Amino acid sequence: MLELAILGFLAEGPLRGYELRRRVAQLSGYTRPVSDGSLYPAISRPTRAGLLERRTEPGAGAARYVLNLTEAGRAEMLKRLRKPADHEITDFTRFFTALAFLEEPVSFFYDGDRPLHAEEVPDPYRRGMLLTARATSRAERALLGEDAPEAGAARTENTPPTLEEPAS
């Protein structure tokens, strides 16, 4: 859940470490607080794997750095959203983390490689799941835009990822 949140927030644009920590904490809420002891290793793993770039801000010293998602990181995030592991969609907190980074069109169901839109899914339960995901994603984006103007600005300046983007 934590790595997906990191990848998802960085897909919106580069962030300083403390800003990323603030956004992850807002997403996870008070029920699952994010400690430095879990966040910074969760940043280090994808950095070592080439999914994130970490650069020190000029003149700010070693303690201040900016994180940026690489193309490999974007591909990994989209892969996790397209084909989530069972534990990522059966645990509500993890499921809602995945929903937070989905943009329309949202789909957990495919016709071959083509994601299905809610309107194309005949099963009412699956259609309901997609409609819930769409509404949740819209509501969270609106809330972030209202409560965190810088987050709303980042969303309009950068093209958000969609599940239809080809993985690089």
PDB file of N, CA and C in Angstrom, residues 101-143:
ATOM      1  N   PHE A 101      -5.601   6.523  -6.860  1.00  0.00           N
ATOM      2  CA  PHE A 101      -4.730   6.866  -7.977  1.00  0.00           C
ATOM      3  C   PHE A 101      -5.275   6.436  -9.327  1.00  0.00           C
ATOM      4  N   LEU A 102      -6.482   5.923  -9.335  1.00  0.00           N
ATOM      5  CA  LEU A 102      -7.103   5.578 -10.601  1.00  0.00           C
ATOM      6  C   LEU A 102      -7.756   6.818 -11.190  1.00  0.00           C
ATOM      7  N   GLU A 103      -7.615   6.976 -12.462  1.00  0.00           N
ATOM      8  CA  GLU A 103      -8.271   8.047 -13.203  1.00  0.00           C
ATOM      9  C   GLU A 103      -9.219   7.372 -14.180  1.00  0.00           C
ATOM     10  N   GLU A 104     -10.202   8.127 -14.654  1.00  0.00           N
ATOM     11  CA  GLU A 104     -11.085   7.528 -15.630  1.00  0.00           C
ATOM     12  C   GLU A 104     -10.325   7.304 -16.917  1.00  0.00           C
ATOM     13  N   PRO A 105     -10.580   6.288 -17.687  1.00  0.00           N
ATOM     14  CA  PRO A 105     -11.491   5.214 -17.365  1.00  0.00           C
ATOM     15  C   PRO A 105     -10.881   4.246 -16.366  1.00  0.00           C
ATOM     16  N   VAL A 106     -11.705   3.844 -15.422  1.00  0.00           N
ATOM     17  CA  VAL A 106     -11.273   2.924 -14.373  1.00  0.00           C
ATOM     18  C   VAL A 106     -11.762   1.532 -14.743  1.00  0.00           C
ATOM     19  N   SER A 107     -10.913   0.543 -14.567  1.00  0.00           N
ATOM     20  CA  SER A 107     -11.376  -0.818 -14.784  1.00  0.00           C
ATOM     21  C   SER A 107     -10.524  -1.812 -14.041  1.00  0.00           C
ATOM     22  N   PHE A 108     -11.199  -2.782 -13.466  1.00  0.00           N
ATOM     23  CA  PHE A 108     -10.532  -3.950 -12.910  1.00  0.00           C
ATOM     24  C   PHE A 108     -10.808  -5.134 -13.826  1.00  0.00           C
ATOM     25  N   PHE A 109     -11.618  -4.905 -14.853  1.00  0.00           N
ATOM     26  CA  PHE A 109     -12.046  -5.972 -15.740  1.00  0.00           C
ATOM     27  C   PHE A 109     -11.656  -5.620 -17.170  1.00  0.00           C
ATOM     28  N   TYR A 110     -11.272  -6.650 -17.932  1.00  0.00           N
ATOM     29  CA  TYR A 110     -10.737  -6.435 -19.274  1.00  0.00           C
ATOM     30  C   TYR A 110     -11.403  -7.348 -20.286  1.00  0.00           C
ATOM     31  N   ASP A 111     -11.427  -6.885 -21.518  1.00  0.00           N
ATOM     32  CA  ASP A 111     -11.773  -7.700 -22.671  1.00  0.00           C
ATOM     33  C   ASP A 111     -10.468  -7.834 -23.441  1.00  0.00           C
ATOM     34  N   GLY A 112      -9.742  -8.910 -23.203  1.00  0.00           N
ATOM     35  CA  GLY A 112      -8.379  -9.026 -23.737  1.00  0.00           C
ATOM     36  C   GLY A 112      -7.493  -8.038 -23.004  1.00  0.00           C
ATOM     37  N   ASP A 113      -6.870  -7.119 -23.738  1.00  0.00           N
ATOM     38  CA  ASP A 113      -6.030  -6.081 -23.136  1.00  0.00           C
ATOM     39  C   ASP A 113      -6.768  -4.767 -22.954  1.00  0.00           C
ATOM     40  N   ARG A 114      -8.000  -4.686 -23.425  1.00  0.00           N
ATOM     41  CA  ARG A 114      -8.769  -3.439 -23.361  1.00  0.00           C
ATOM     42  C   ARG A 114      -9.551  -3.359 -22.056  1.00  0.00           C
ATOM     43  N   PRO A 115      -9.300  -2.289 -21.264  1.00  0.00           N
ATOM     44  CA  PRO A 115     -10.067  -2.141 -20.024  1.00  0.00           C
ATOM     45  C   PRO A 115     -11.538  -1.877 -20.324  1.00  0.00           C
ATOM     46  N   LEU A 116     -12.400  -2.484 -19.537  1.00  0.00           N
ATOM     47  CA  LEU A 116     -13.836  -2.280 -19.705  1.00  0.00           C
ATOM     48  C   LEU A 116     -14.309  -1.121 -18.838  1.00  0.00           C
ATOM     49  N   HIS A 117     -15.139  -0.283 -19.397  1.00  0.00           N
ATOM     50  CA  HIS A 117     -15.779   0.804 -18.653  1.00  0.00           C
ATOM     51  C   HIS A 117     -16.973   0.223 -17.897  1.00  0.00           C
ATOM     52  N   ALA A 118     -17.404   0.895 -16.875  1.00  0.00           N
ATOM     53  CA  ALA A 118     -18.530   0.412 -16.071  1.00  0.00           C
ATOM     54  C   ALA A 118     -19.753   0.147 -16.942  1.00  0.00           C
ATOM     55  N   GLU A 119     -19.975   1.017 -17.915  1.00  0.00           N
ATOM     56  CA  GLU A 119     -21.153   0.893 -18.767  1.00  0.00           C
ATOM     57  C   GLU A 119     -21.101  -0.350 -19.660  1.00  0.00           C
ATOM     58  N   GLU A 120     -19.934  -0.954 -19.815  1.00  0.00           N
ATOM     59  CA  GLU A 120     -19.774  -2.140 -20.661  1.00  0.00           C
ATOM     60  C   GLU A 120     -19.850  -3.452 -19.879  1.00  0.00           C
ATOM     61  N   VAL A 121     -19.925  -3.369 -18.564  1.00  0.00           N
ATOM     62  CA  VAL A 121     -19.906  -4.571 -17.731  1.00  0.00           C
ATOM     63  C   VAL A 121     -21.346  -4.975 -17.430  1.00  0.00           C
ATOM     64  N   PRO A 122     -21.756  -6.162 -17.886  1.00  0.00           N
ATOM     65  CA  PRO A 122     -23.154  -6.564 -17.685  1.00  0.00           C
ATOM     66  C   PRO A 122     -23.483  -6.949 -16.243  1.00  0.00           C
ATOM     67  N   ASP A 123     -22.522  -7.508 -15.523  1.00  0.00           N
ATOM     68  CA  ASP A 123     -22.778  -7.939 -14.157  1.00  0.00           C
ATOM     69  C   ASP A 123     -23.006  -6.728 -13.257  1.00  0.00           C
ATOM     70  N   PRO A 124     -24.159  -6.644 -12.569  1.00  0.00           N
ATOM     71  CA  PRO A 124     -24.452  -5.453 -11.767  1.00  0.00           C
ATOM     72  C   PRO A 124     -23.487  -5.234 -10.606  1.00  0.00           C
ATOM     73  N   TYR A 125     -22.944  -6.302 -10.029  1.00  0.00           N
ATOM     74  CA  TYR A 125     -22.011  -6.148  -8.910  1.00  0.00           C
ATOM     75  C   TYR A 125     -20.681  -5.586  -9.391  1.00  0.00           C
ATOM     76  N   ARG A 126     -20.186  -6.114 -10.485  1.00  0.00           N
ATOM     77  CA  ARG A 126     -18.927  -5.604 -11.039  1.00  0.00           C
ATOM     78  C   ARG A 126     -19.099  -4.173 -11.548  1.00  0.00           C
ATOM     79  N   ARG A 127     -20.240  -3.906 -12.190  1.00  0.00           N
ATOM     80  CA  ARG A 127     -20.513  -2.537 -12.648  1.00  0.00           C
ATOM     81  C   ARG A 127     -20.556  -1.593 -11.447  1.00  0.00           C
ATOM     82  N   GLY A 128     -21.183  -2.035 -10.366  1.00  0.00           N
ATOM     83  CA  GLY A 128     -21.237  -1.222  -9.150  1.00  0.00           C
ATOM     84  C   GLY A 128     -19.852  -0.947  -8.584  1.00  0.00           C
ATOM     85  N   MET A 129     -18.987  -1.953  -8.635  1.00  0.00           N
ATOM     86  CA  MET A 129     -17.613  -1.773  -8.154  1.00  0.00           C
ATOM     87  C   MET A 129     -16.902  -0.695  -8.976  1.00  0.00           C
ATOM     88  N   LEU A 130     -17.072  -0.726 -10.297  1.00  0.00           N
ATOM     89  CA  LEU A 130     -16.429   0.273 -11.149  1.00  0.00           C
ATOM     90  C   LEU A 130     -17.022   1.664 -10.940  1.00  0.00           C
ATOM     91  N   LEU A 131     -18.330   1.732 -10.771  1.00  0.00           N
ATOM     92  CA  LEU A 131     -18.957   3.032 -10.529  1.00  0.00           C
ATOM     93  C   LEU A 131     -18.535   3.596  -9.177  1.00  0.00           C
ATOM     94  N   THR A 132     -18.403   2.718  -8.176  1.00  0.00           N
ATOM     95  CA  THR A 132     -17.915   3.160  -6.867  1.00  0.00           C
ATOM     96  C   THR A 132     -16.486   3.673  -6.977  1.00  0.00           C
ATOM     97  N   ALA A 133     -15.650   2.958  -7.703  1.00  0.00           N
ATOM     98  CA  ALA A 133     -14.258   3.375  -7.899  1.00  0.00           C
ATOM     99  C   ALA A 133     -14.205   4.735  -8.584  1.00  0.00           C
ATOM    100  N   ARG A 134     -15.024   4.931  -9.605  1.00  0.00           N
ATOM    101  CA  ARG A 134     -15.050   6.199 -10.327  1.00  0.00           C
ATOM    102  C   ARG A 134     -15.483   7.346  -9.404  1.00  0.00           C
ATOM    103  N   ALA A 135     -16.563   7.129  -8.662  1.00  0.00           N
ATOM    104  CA  ALA A 135     -17.065   8.174  -7.765  1.00  0.00           C
ATOM    105  C   ALA A 135     -16.072   8.484  -6.651  1.00  0.00           C
ATOM    106  N   THR A 136     -15.456   7.448  -6.102  1.00  0.00           N
ATOM    107  CA  THR A 136     -14.462   7.652  -5.040  1.00  0.00           C
ATOM    108  C   THR A 136     -13.276   8.443  -5.552  1.00  0.00           C
ATOM    109  N   SER A 137     -12.795   8.088  -6.721  1.00  0.00           N
ATOM    110  CA  SER A 137     -11.648   8.780  -7.312  1.00  0.00           C
ATOM    111  C   SER A 137     -11.979  10.254  -7.555  1.00  0.00           C
ATOM    112  N   ARG A 138     -13.150  10.524  -8.111  1.00  0.00           N
ATOM    113  CA  ARG A 138     -13.559  11.926  -8.346  1.00  0.00           C
ATOM    114  C   ARG A 138     -13.658  12.696  -7.034  1.00  0.00           C
ATOM    115  N   ALA A 139     -14.282  12.074  -6.032  1.00  0.00           N
ATOM    116  CA  ALA A 139     -14.454  12.751  -4.746  1.00  0.00           C
ATOM    117  C   ALA A 139     -13.108  13.025  -4.088  1.00  0.00           C
ATOM    118  N   GLU A 140     -12.193  12.068  -4.142  1.00  0.00           N
ATOM    119  CA  GLU A 140     -10.876  12.279  -3.531  1.00  0.00           C
ATOM    120  C   GLU A 140     -10.092  13.355  -4.262  1.00  0.00           C
ATOM    121  N   ARG A 141     -10.169  13.372  -5.589  1.00  0.00           N
ATOM    122  CA  ARG A 141      -9.476  14.424  -6.341  1.00  0.00           C
ATOM    123  C   ARG A 141     -10.055  15.792  -6.004  1.00  0.00           C
ATOM    124  N   ALA A 142     -11.370  15.873  -5.889  1.00  0.00           N
ATOM    125  CA  ALA A 142     -12.006  17.138  -5.532  1.00  0.00           C
ATOM    126  C   ALA A 142     -11.597  17.573  -4.132  1.00  0.00           C
ATOM    127  N   LEU A 143     -11.574  16.631  -3.205  1.00  0.00           N
ATOM    128  CA  LEU A 143     -11.187  16.942  -1.832  1.00  0.00           C
ATOM    129  C   LEU A 143      -9.739  17.417  -1.774  1.00  0.00           C
TER     130      LEU A 143
END
